[in-house]
PDB file of C-alpha atoms and ligand atoms in Angstrom:
ATOM      1  CA  MET A   4     -23.943  -6.044  -4.577  1.00  0.00           C
ATOM      2  CA  SER A   5     -21.022  -4.722  -2.766  1.00  0.00           C
ATOM      3  CA  LYS A   6     -17.730  -4.263  -4.438  1.00  0.00           C
ATOM      4  CA  VAL A   7     -14.925  -6.698  -3.406  1.00  0.00           C
ATOM      5  CA  ALA A   8     -11.566  -4.435  -1.941  1.00  0.00           C
ATOM      6  CA  LEU A   9      -8.347  -6.077  -1.894  1.00  0.00           C
ATOM      7  CA  VAL A  10      -5.677  -4.721   0.275  1.00  0.00           C
ATOM      8  CA  THR A  11      -1.819  -6.031   0.367  1.00  0.00           C
ATOM      9  CA  GLY A  12      -0.434  -5.608   4.097  1.00  0.00           C
ATOM     10  CA  GLY A  13      -4.141  -4.849   4.978  1.00  0.00           C
ATOM     11  CA  SER A  14      -3.795  -6.739   8.601  1.00  0.00           C
ATOM     12  CA  ARG A  15      -1.777  -4.343  10.692  1.00  0.00           C
ATOM     13  CA  GLY A  16      -1.112  -0.492  10.457  1.00  0.00           C
ATOM     14  CA  ILE A  17      -1.857   1.350   7.874  1.00  0.00           C
ATOM     15  CA  GLY A  18      -3.233  -1.333   6.062  1.00  0.00           C
ATOM     16  CA  ALA A  19      -5.743  -2.245   9.118  1.00  0.00           C
ATOM     17  CA  ALA A  20      -7.112   1.499   8.837  1.00  0.00           C
ATOM     18  CA  ILE A  21      -7.552   0.954   5.110  1.00  0.00           C
ATOM     19  CA  SER A  22      -9.734  -2.188   5.219  1.00  0.00           C
ATOM     20  CA  LYS A  23     -11.642  -1.338   8.301  1.00  0.00           C
ATOM     21  CA  ALA A  24     -12.536   2.242   6.203  1.00  0.00           C
ATOM     22  CA  LEU A  25     -13.602   0.464   3.241  1.00  0.00           C
ATOM     23  CA  LYS A  26     -15.473  -2.033   5.075  1.00  0.00           C
ATOM     24  CA  ASP A  27     -17.298   0.631   6.484  1.00  0.00           C
ATOM     25  CA  ALA A  28     -17.824   2.616   3.050  1.00  0.00           C
ATOM     26  CA  GLY A  29     -19.690  -0.624   2.210  1.00  0.00           C
ATOM     27  CA  TYR A  30     -17.142  -2.697   0.527  1.00  0.00           C
ATOM     28  CA  THR A  31     -16.415  -6.381   0.870  1.00  0.00           C
ATOM     29  CA  VAL A  32     -12.708  -6.349   1.887  1.00  0.00           C
ATOM     30  CA  ALA A  33      -9.906  -9.107   1.521  1.00  0.00           C
ATOM     31  CA  ALA A  34      -7.080  -8.293   3.620  1.00  0.00           C
ATOM     32  CA  ASN A  35      -3.725 -10.053   2.904  1.00  0.00           C
ATOM     33  CA  TYR A  36      -0.377 -10.253   4.577  1.00  0.00           C
ATOM     34  CA  ALA A  37       2.913 -12.297   4.992  1.00  0.00           C
ATOM     35  CA  GLY A  38       3.071 -13.763   7.850  1.00  0.00           C
ATOM     36  CA  ASN A  39       2.070 -12.509  11.436  1.00  0.00           C
ATOM     37  CA  ASP A  40      -0.697 -15.523  11.584  1.00  0.00           C
ATOM     38  CA  GLU A  41      -1.474 -13.967  15.064  1.00  0.00           C
ATOM     39  CA  ALA A  42      -1.504 -10.372  14.197  1.00  0.00           C
ATOM     40  CA  ALA A  43      -4.268 -11.495  11.239  1.00  0.00           C
ATOM     41  CA  LYS A  44      -6.621 -13.470  13.500  1.00  0.00           C
ATOM     42  CA  ALA A  45      -6.843 -10.918  15.984  1.00  0.00           C
ATOM     43  CA  PHE A  46      -7.315  -8.513  13.137  1.00  0.00           C
ATOM     44  CA  THR A  47     -10.207 -10.926  12.047  1.00  0.00           C
ATOM     45  CA  ASP A  48     -12.050 -11.760  15.449  1.00  0.00           C
ATOM     46  CA  GLU A  49     -12.044  -7.820  15.758  1.00  0.00           C
ATOM     47  CA  THR A  50     -13.634  -6.442  12.322  1.00  0.00           C
ATOM     48  CA  GLY A  51     -15.153  -9.943  10.586  1.00  0.00           C
ATOM     49  CA  ILE A  52     -12.565  -9.041   7.690  1.00  0.00           C
ATOM     50  CA  LYS A  53     -11.612 -12.459   6.204  1.00  0.00           C
ATOM     51  CA  THR A  54      -7.322 -12.197   5.852  1.00  0.00           C
ATOM     52  CA  TYR A  55      -5.791 -14.475   3.194  1.00  0.00           C
ATOM     53  CA  LYS A  56      -1.348 -15.109   3.505  1.00  0.00           C
ATOM     54  CA  TRP A  57       0.789 -15.202   0.652  1.00  0.00           C
ATOM     55  CA  SER A  58       3.944 -12.883  -0.413  1.00  0.00           C
ATOM     56  CA  VAL A  59       3.480  -9.989  -2.590  1.00  0.00           C
ATOM     57  CA  ALA A  60       6.658 -10.819  -3.790  1.00  0.00           C
ATOM     58  CA  ASP A  61       5.857 -14.183  -5.270  1.00  0.00           C
ATOM     59  CA  TYR A  62       4.348 -13.652  -8.294  1.00  0.00           C
ATOM     60  CA  ASP A  63       2.506 -17.067  -8.647  1.00  0.00           C
ATOM     61  CA  ALA A  64       0.888 -16.775  -4.876  1.00  0.00           C
ATOM     62  CA  CYS A  65      -0.107 -13.542  -5.825  1.00  0.00           C
ATOM     63  CA  ALA A  66      -1.873 -14.941  -8.817  1.00  0.00           C
ATOM     64  CA  ALA A  67      -3.290 -17.833  -6.631  1.00  0.00           C
ATOM     65  CA  GLY A  68      -4.068 -15.360  -4.027  1.00  0.00           C
ATOM     66  CA  ILE A  69      -6.354 -13.171  -6.151  1.00  0.00           C
ATOM     67  CA  LYS A  70      -7.979 -16.188  -7.847  1.00  0.00           C
ATOM     68  CA  GLN A  71      -8.707 -17.511  -4.181  1.00  0.00           C
ATOM     69  CA  VAL A  72     -10.150 -14.061  -3.157  1.00  0.00           C
ATOM     70  CA  GLU A  73     -12.144 -13.949  -6.351  1.00  0.00           C
ATOM     71  CA  GLU A  74     -13.647 -17.725  -5.926  1.00  0.00           C
ATOM     72  CA  GLU A  75     -14.852 -16.623  -2.388  1.00  0.00           C
ATOM     73  CA  LEU A  76     -15.612 -13.141  -2.417  1.00  0.00           C
ATOM     74  CA  GLY A  77     -16.369 -12.224  -6.299  1.00  0.00           C
ATOM     75  CA  PRO A  78     -14.617 -10.008  -8.491  1.00  0.00           C
ATOM     76  CA  ILE A  79     -11.641  -7.609  -7.028  1.00  0.00           C
ATOM     77  CA  ALA A  80     -12.814  -3.916  -8.372  1.00  0.00           C
ATOM     78  CA  VAL A  81     -10.264  -2.488  -5.913  1.00  0.00           C
ATOM     79  CA  LEU A  82      -6.689  -3.077  -5.648  1.00  0.00           C
ATOM     80  CA  VAL A  83      -4.859  -1.323  -2.727  1.00  0.00           C
ATOM     81  CA  ASN A  84      -1.165  -1.822  -3.108  1.00  0.00           C
ATOM     82  CA  ASN A  85      -0.392  -1.214   0.654  1.00  0.00           C
ATOM     83  CA  ALA A  86       2.501  -3.936   1.690  1.00  0.00           C
ATOM     84  CA  GLY A  87       5.870  -2.466   2.262  1.00  0.00           C
ATOM     85  CA  ILE A  88       9.224  -3.511   4.000  1.00  0.00           C
ATOM     86  CA  THR A  89      11.969  -0.998   5.181  1.00  0.00           C
ATOM     87  CA  ARG A  90      15.599  -2.503   5.425  1.00  0.00           C
ATOM     88  CA  ASP A  91      17.552   0.393   6.455  1.00  0.00           C
ATOM     89  CA  ALA A  92      21.354   0.990   6.227  1.00  0.00           C
ATOM     90  CA  PRO A  93      23.838   3.516   5.022  1.00  0.00           C
ATOM     91  CA  PHE A  94      24.212   2.739   1.132  1.00  0.00           C
ATOM     92  CA  HIS A  95      27.854   1.775   2.554  1.00  0.00           C
ATOM     93  CA  LYS A  96      26.749  -1.065   4.572  1.00  0.00           C
ATOM     94  CA  MET A  97      23.609  -1.695   2.806  1.00  0.00           C
ATOM     95  CA  THR A  98      23.664  -5.364   1.371  1.00  0.00           C
ATOM     96  CA  PRO A  99      22.230  -6.808  -1.787  1.00  0.00           C
ATOM     97  CA  GLN A 100      19.622  -8.777   0.085  1.00  0.00           C
ATOM     98  CA  GLN A 101      18.437  -5.955   1.666  1.00  0.00           C
ATOM     99  CA  TRP A 102      18.490  -3.919  -1.501  1.00  0.00           C
ATOM    100  CA  LYS A 103      16.608  -7.175  -3.245  1.00  0.00           C
ATOM    101  CA  GLU A 104      13.893  -7.358  -0.339  1.00  0.00           C
ATOM    102  CA  VAL A 105      12.805  -4.252  -0.423  1.00  0.00           C
ATOM    103  CA  ILE A 106      12.577  -3.846  -4.517  1.00  0.00           C
ATOM    104  CA  ASP A 107      11.250  -7.379  -4.504  1.00  0.00           C
ATOM    105  CA  THR A 108       8.498  -6.294  -1.970  1.00  0.00           C
ATOM    106  CA  ASN A 109       7.835  -2.915  -2.363  1.00  0.00           C
ATOM    107  CA  LEU A 110       7.991  -2.365  -6.324  1.00  0.00           C
ATOM    108  CA  SER A 111       7.915  -6.161  -7.788  1.00  0.00           C
ATOM    109  CA  GLY A 112       5.178  -6.393  -5.314  1.00  0.00           C
ATOM    110  CA  ILE A 113       2.835  -3.984  -7.183  1.00  0.00           C
ATOM    111  CA  PHE A 114       3.598  -5.377  -9.996  1.00  0.00           C
ATOM    112  CA  ASN A 115       2.668  -8.794  -9.328  1.00  0.00           C
ATOM    113  CA  MET A 116      -0.566  -8.022  -7.688  1.00  0.00           C
ATOM    114  CA  THR A 117      -1.808  -5.898 -10.502  1.00  0.00           C
ATOM    115  CA  HIS A 118      -0.530  -7.699 -12.998  1.00  0.00           C
ATOM    116  CA  PRO A 119      -2.670 -11.004 -12.705  1.00  0.00           C
ATOM    117  CA  LEU A 120      -5.528  -8.634 -11.691  1.00  0.00           C
ATOM    118  CA  TRP A 121      -5.789  -6.409 -15.077  1.00  0.00           C
ATOM    119  CA  PRO A 122      -7.146  -8.498 -17.304  1.00  0.00           C
ATOM    120  CA  GLY A 123     -10.244  -8.979 -15.550  1.00  0.00           C
ATOM    121  CA  LEU A 124     -10.368  -5.369 -14.705  1.00  0.00           C
ATOM    122  CA  ARG A 125     -10.470  -4.548 -18.528  1.00  0.00           C
ATOM    123  CA  ASP A 126     -12.814  -6.942 -19.326  1.00  0.00           C
ATOM    124  CA  ARG A 127     -15.466  -5.638 -16.515  1.00  0.00           C
ATOM    125  CA  LYS A 128     -14.380  -2.130 -17.904  1.00  0.00           C
ATOM    126  CA  PHE A 129     -14.138  -0.861 -13.769  1.00  0.00           C
ATOM    127  CA  GLY A 130     -11.360  -1.011 -11.905  1.00  0.00           C
ATOM    128  CA  ARG A 131      -9.514   1.467  -8.864  1.00  0.00           C
ATOM    129  CA  ILE A 132      -5.528   0.799  -8.149  1.00  0.00           C
ATOM    130  CA  ILE A 133      -4.131   2.592  -5.289  1.00  0.00           C
ATOM    131  CA  ASN A 134      -0.678   2.422  -4.679  1.00  0.00           C
ATOM    132  CA  ILE A 135       0.860   3.135  -1.248  1.00  0.00           C
ATOM    133  CA  SER A 136       4.078   4.970  -1.916  1.00  0.00           C
ATOM    134  CA  SER A 137       5.910   7.016   0.662  1.00  0.00           C
ATOM    135  CA  ILE A 138       7.673  10.698   1.539  1.00  0.00           C
ATOM    136  CA  ASN A 139      10.453   8.804   0.961  1.00  0.00           C
ATOM    137  CA  GLY A 140      10.101   8.064  -2.623  1.00  0.00           C
ATOM    138  CA  GLN A 141       9.382  11.491  -3.236  1.00  0.00           C
ATOM    139  CA  LYS A 142      12.385  13.241  -1.532  1.00  0.00           C
ATOM    140  CA  GLY A 143      15.035  10.523  -0.762  1.00  0.00           C
ATOM    141  CA  GLN A 144      15.715   9.376   2.660  1.00  0.00           C
ATOM    142  CA  PHE A 145      18.955   9.183   4.242  1.00  0.00           C
ATOM    143  CA  ALA A 146      19.857   4.921   4.538  1.00  0.00           C
ATOM    144  CA  GLN A 147      17.022   4.252   2.666  1.00  0.00           C
ATOM    145  CA  ALA A 148      18.113   3.910  -1.065  1.00  0.00           C
ATOM    146  CA  ASN A 149      16.531   0.746  -1.291  1.00  0.00           C
ATOM    147  CA  TYR A 150      13.176   1.979  -0.091  1.00  0.00           C
ATOM    148  CA  SER A 151      13.437   5.390  -1.677  1.00  0.00           C
ATOM    149  CA  ALA A 152      13.948   3.654  -5.131  1.00  0.00           C
ATOM    150  CA  ALA A 153      11.376   1.082  -4.739  1.00  0.00           C
ATOM    151  CA  LYS A 154       8.752   4.153  -3.768  1.00  0.00           C
ATOM    152  CA  ALA A 155       9.812   6.102  -6.273  1.00  0.00           C
ATOM    153  CA  GLY A 156       9.293   3.388  -8.544  1.00  0.00           C
ATOM    154  CA  ASP A 157       5.913   2.794  -7.244  1.00  0.00           C
ATOM    155  CA  LEU A 158       4.889   6.501  -8.551  1.00  0.00           C
ATOM    156  CA  GLY A 159       6.385   5.728 -11.871  1.00  0.00           C
ATOM    157  CA  PHE A 160       4.508   2.608 -12.573  1.00  0.00           C
ATOM    158  CA  THR A 161       1.157   4.334 -11.288  1.00  0.00           C
ATOM    159  CA  LYS A 162       1.440   7.085 -13.902  1.00  0.00           C
ATOM    160  CA  ALA A 163       2.453   4.726 -16.538  1.00  0.00           C
ATOM    161  CA  LEU A 164      -0.734   2.271 -15.927  1.00  0.00           C
ATOM    162  CA  ALA A 165      -2.795   5.605 -15.696  1.00  0.00           C
ATOM    163  CA  GLN A 166      -2.640   6.098 -18.649  1.00  0.00           C
ATOM    164  CA  GLU A 167      -3.206   2.322 -19.948  1.00  0.00           C
ATOM    165  CA  GLY A 168      -6.342   1.970 -17.826  1.00  0.00           C
ATOM    166  CA  ALA A 169      -7.879   5.204 -18.919  1.00  0.00           C
ATOM    167  CA  ARG A 170      -9.693   3.994 -21.658  1.00  0.00           C
ATOM    168  CA  ASN A 171     -11.234   1.104 -19.780  1.00  0.00           C
ATOM    169  CA  ASN A 172     -12.276   3.359 -16.579  1.00  0.00           C
ATOM    170  CA  ILE A 173      -9.459   1.853 -14.634  1.00  0.00           C
ATOM    171  CA  THR A 174      -7.769   4.232 -12.137  1.00  0.00           C
ATOM    172  CA  VAL A 175      -4.330   4.208 -11.112  1.00  0.00           C
ATOM    173  CA  ASN A 176      -3.360   6.709  -8.228  1.00  0.00           C
ATOM    174  CA  ALA A 177      -0.752   6.803  -5.378  1.00  0.00           C
ATOM    175  CA  ILE A 178      -0.542   7.816  -1.986  1.00  0.00           C
ATOM    176  CA  CYS A 179       2.605   9.179  -0.602  1.00  0.00           C
ATOM    177  CA  PRO A 180       1.664   9.484   3.839  1.00  0.00           C
ATOM    178  CA  GLY A 181       4.254  11.169   5.520  1.00  0.00           C
ATOM    179  CA  TYR A 182       5.307   9.685   8.967  1.00  0.00           C
ATOM    180  CA  ILE A 183       2.149   8.201  10.249  1.00  0.00           C
ATOM    181  CA  ALA A 184       1.807   6.934  13.913  1.00  0.00           C
ATOM    182  CA  THR A 185       1.917   2.947  13.662  1.00  0.00           C
ATOM    183  CA  GLU A 186       4.013   0.609  15.568  1.00  0.00           C
ATOM    184  CA  MET A 187       6.887   1.144  13.475  1.00  0.00           C
ATOM    185  CA  VAL A 188       7.314   4.892  13.992  1.00  0.00           C
ATOM    186  CA  MET A 189       6.210   4.819  17.971  1.00  0.00           C
ATOM    187  CA  ALA A 190       8.830   2.344  18.243  1.00  0.00           C
ATOM    188  CA  VAL A 191      11.626   4.212  17.938  1.00  0.00           C
ATOM    189  CA  PRO A 192      12.732   6.305  20.726  1.00  0.00           C
ATOM    190  CA  GLU A 193      11.149   9.357  22.370  1.00  0.00           C
ATOM    191  CA  LYS A 194      13.805  11.552  21.024  1.00  0.00           C
ATOM    192  CA  VAL A 195      13.811  10.457  17.362  1.00  0.00           C
ATOM    193  CA  ARG A 196      10.213  10.740  17.396  1.00  0.00           C
ATOM    194  CA  GLU A 197      10.263  14.523  18.606  1.00  0.00           C
ATOM    195  CA  SER A 198      13.149  15.376  15.871  1.00  0.00           C
ATOM    196  CA  ILE A 199      10.839  13.481  13.236  1.00  0.00           C
ATOM    197  CA  ILE A 200       7.657  15.770  14.344  1.00  0.00           C
ATOM    198  CA  ALA A 201       9.121  18.981  14.625  1.00  0.00           C
ATOM    199  CA  GLN A 202      10.144  18.570  10.541  1.00  0.00           C
ATOM    200  CA  ILE A 203       6.185  18.168  10.462  1.00  0.00           C
ATOM    201  CA  PRO A 204       5.039  21.875  10.216  1.00  0.00           C
ATOM    202  CA  VAL A 205       1.406  20.140  11.169  1.00  0.00           C
ATOM    203  CA  GLY A 206       3.403  19.749  14.538  1.00  0.00           C
ATOM    204  CA  ARG A 207       2.208  15.850  15.200  1.00  0.00           C
ATOM    205  CA  LEU A 208       2.296  12.362  13.385  1.00  0.00           C
ATOM    206  CA  GLY A 209      -0.368  11.385  10.835  1.00  0.00           C
ATOM    207  CA  GLU A 210      -3.175   8.928  11.811  1.00  0.00           C
ATOM    208  CA  PRO A 211      -3.459   5.828   9.370  1.00  0.00           C
ATOM    209  CA  GLU A 212      -6.808   6.693   9.090  1.00  0.00           C
ATOM    210  CA  GLU A 213      -6.100   9.967   7.365  1.00  0.00           C
ATOM    211  CA  ILE A 214      -4.402   7.424   5.005  1.00  0.00           C
ATOM    212  CA  ALA A 215      -7.564   5.327   5.043  1.00  0.00           C
ATOM    213  CA  ARG A 216     -10.245   8.221   3.681  1.00  0.00           C
ATOM    214  CA  CYS A 217      -7.500   9.098   0.907  1.00  0.00           C
ATOM    215  CA  VAL A 218      -7.888   5.635  -0.140  1.00  0.00           C
ATOM    216  CA  VAL A 219     -11.873   5.806   0.082  1.00  0.00           C
ATOM    217  CA  PHE A 220     -12.013   8.853  -1.963  1.00  0.00           C
ATOM    218  CA  LEU A 221     -10.085   7.170  -4.607  1.00  0.00           C
ATOM    219  CA  ALA A 222     -11.768   4.190  -4.815  1.00  0.00           C
ATOM    220  CA  SER A 223     -15.388   6.161  -5.009  1.00  0.00           C
ATOM    221  CA  ASP A 224     -16.973   6.714  -7.901  1.00  0.00           C
ATOM    222  CA  ASP A 225     -16.765  10.216  -7.469  1.00  0.00           C
ATOM    223  CA  ALA A 226     -12.888  10.155  -8.110  1.00  0.00           C
ATOM    224  CA  GLY A 227     -13.675   8.591 -11.684  1.00  0.00           C
ATOM    225  CA  PHE A 228     -11.791  11.832 -12.959  1.00  0.00           C
ATOM    226  CA  VAL A 229      -8.789  11.428 -10.574  1.00  0.00           C
ATOM    227  CA  THR A 230      -6.036   9.278 -12.160  1.00  0.00           C
ATOM    228  CA  GLY A 231      -2.229   8.761 -12.710  1.00  0.00           C
ATOM    229  CA  ALA A 232      -2.084  11.222  -9.568  1.00  0.00           C
ATOM    230  CA  THR A 233      -0.308  11.188  -6.565  1.00  0.00           C
ATOM    231  CA  ILE A 234      -2.065  12.870  -2.723  1.00  0.00           C
ATOM    232  CA  SER A 235       0.829  13.567  -0.548  1.00  0.00           C
ATOM    233  CA  ALA A 236      -0.365  13.578   2.992  1.00  0.00           C
ATOM    234  CA  ASN A 237       2.557  14.448   4.908  1.00  0.00           C
ATOM    235  CA  GLY A 238       1.259  16.967   7.395  1.00  0.00           C
ATOM    236  CA  GLY A 239       3.301  19.629   5.046  1.00  0.00           C
ATOM    237  CA  GLN A 240       6.756  18.070   5.516  1.00  0.00           C
ATOM    238  CA  TYR A 241       7.447  18.184   1.707  1.00  0.00           C
ATOM    239  CA  PHE A 242       5.788  19.457  -1.271  1.00  0.00           C
ATOM    240  CA  ALA A 243       6.342  17.720  -4.423  1.00  0.00           C
TER     241      ALA A 243
HETATM  242  N1  NAP B 321       4.663   4.348   8.561  1.00  0.00           N
HETATM  243  C1  NAP B 321       4.522   4.938   8.171  1.00  0.00           C
HETATM  244  O1  NAP B 321       5.225   6.362   8.579  1.00  0.00           O
HETATM  245  C2  NAP B 321       4.853   5.211   6.670  1.00  0.00           C
HETATM  246  C3  NAP B 321       5.018   6.293   5.959  1.00  0.00           C
HETATM  247  C4  NAP B 321       5.077   6.450   4.420  1.00  0.00           C
HETATM  248  C5  NAP B 321       4.434   5.204   3.519  1.00  0.00           C
HETATM  249  N2  NAP B 321       4.558   3.943   4.339  1.00  0.00           N
HETATM  250  C6  NAP B 321       3.875   2.937   3.674  1.00  0.00           C
HETATM  251  O2  NAP B 321       2.661   2.681   4.152  1.00  0.00           O
HETATM  252  C7  NAP B 321       2.990   0.882   4.134  1.00  0.00           C
HETATM  253  C8  NAP B 321       2.253  -0.040   5.215  1.00  0.00           C
HETATM  254  O3  NAP B 321       3.118   0.340   6.081  1.00  0.00           O
HETATM  255  P1  NAP B 321       2.948   0.493   8.071  1.00  0.00           P
HETATM  256  O4  NAP B 321       3.886   1.181   8.560  1.00  0.00           O
HETATM  257  O5  NAP B 321       1.452   0.313   8.391  1.00  0.00           O
HETATM  258  O6  NAP B 321       3.728  -1.216   7.696  1.00  0.00           O
HETATM  259  P2  NAP B 321       3.593  -2.436   9.136  1.00  0.00           P
HETATM  260  O7  NAP B 321       2.550  -2.289  10.297  1.00  0.00           O
HETATM  261  O8  NAP B 321       5.085  -3.124   9.403  1.00  0.00           O
HETATM  262  O9  NAP B 321       2.507  -3.244   8.115  1.00  0.00           O
HETATM  263  C9  NAP B 321       3.190  -3.952   7.197  1.00  0.00           C
HETATM  264  C10 NAP B 321       2.068  -4.724   6.591  1.00  0.00           C
HETATM  265  O10 NAP B 321       2.260  -5.418   5.486  1.00  0.00           O
HETATM  266  C11 NAP B 321       2.376  -6.824   5.046  1.00  0.00           C
HETATM  267  N3  NAP B 321       3.487  -7.303   4.311  1.00  0.00           N
HETATM  268  C12 NAP B 321       4.684  -7.051   4.702  1.00  0.00           C
HETATM  269  N4  NAP B 321       5.950  -7.859   3.496  1.00  0.00           N
HETATM  270  C13 NAP B 321       4.845  -8.446   2.847  1.00  0.00           C
HETATM  271  C14 NAP B 321       4.964  -9.331   1.484  1.00  0.00           C
HETATM  272  N5  NAP B 321       6.143  -9.445   1.551  1.00  0.00           N
HETATM  273  N6  NAP B 321       3.529  -9.575   0.987  1.00  0.00           N
HETATM  274  C15 NAP B 321       2.393  -9.613   1.835  1.00  0.00           C
HETATM  275  N7  NAP B 321       2.332  -8.546   2.949  1.00  0.00           N
HETATM  276  C16 NAP B 321       3.255  -8.478   3.349  1.00  0.00           C
HETATM  277  C17 NAP B 321       2.521  -7.123   7.015  1.00  0.00           C
HETATM  278  O11 NAP B 321       2.299  -8.371   6.791  1.00  0.00           O
HETATM  279  P3  NAP B 321       2.470  -9.175   8.726  1.00  0.00           P
HETATM  280  O12 NAP B 321       1.821  -8.756   9.532  1.00  0.00           O
HETATM  281  O13 NAP B 321       2.310 -10.642   8.018  1.00  0.00           O
HETATM  282  O14 NAP B 321       3.889  -9.032   8.703  1.00  0.00           O
HETATM  283  C18 NAP B 321       1.611  -6.111   7.031  1.00  0.00           C
HETATM  284  O15 NAP B 321       0.302  -6.356   7.182  1.00  0.00           O
HETATM  285  C19 NAP B 321       4.229   0.449   3.137  1.00  0.00           C
HETATM  286  O16 NAP B 321       4.216   0.439   1.964  1.00  0.00           O
HETATM  287  C20 NAP B 321       4.753   1.727   4.169  1.00  0.00           C
HETATM  288  O17 NAP B 321       6.013   1.529   3.009  1.00  0.00           O
HETATM  289  C21 NAP B 321       4.613   3.735   5.665  1.00  0.00           C
END
């Protein structure tokens, strides 16, 4: 029987590429999303991958969502914590609400998803947790004190939990994408995009599929000796 993989924010952008790549690699995939029903429906129509709506910022909703996925598809072996948002503002203009929304989703979200799943992974003595952090969690970014703090927190979480999971064959790793050609990045004015590309030594944006391929490797049995690691996939823009 194929292993079950759950991808948060798995219906759009990088998450959609991850969901598709895991399906192509033979997993039964569940894609979670927050509220964009139209995009989720189009994604399911295109791929046949089931989508599930709840917010990763809500612990009880995560526990209930995981239960539903496991009842419908079987025990989850691979969790990709990909859901994320930005609420950018220079610090003197950043509101407590902007801070809270980003921390609740990008940092607490990975606790809320991983914690209810953890006992099952320990019992089954197998698991793969893959956290999608960001280059901006490694280097910091102007107008992203909230986002950079959350994404740096994801890396600390990854390293701590890797130590706890190891004896039960549960690996916990992170990927830090650089600038990827998703709707969000393609929506910025061309001039700004060009200035971003000028900072990337390979001379282009990354493709969502390039992050997805890193996920497929970390999820595989071949990656059993890789844990607590951070893979930087950023075209050489920053060496952590
Ligand atoms: N794009 C980049 O260049 C880049 C670079 C570095 C890191 N990242 C990270 O990569 C991840 C994916 O980014 P992306 O650019 O692909 O984002 P995106 O295109 O904006 O898609 C975000 C996905 O996350 C879901 N989501 C947002 N808040 C959620 C919540 N509270 N609960 C459940 N799902 C939620 C969205 O659901 P709906 O469709 O319902 O809104 C959507 O499926 C994020 O963690 C981001 O920080 C991105």
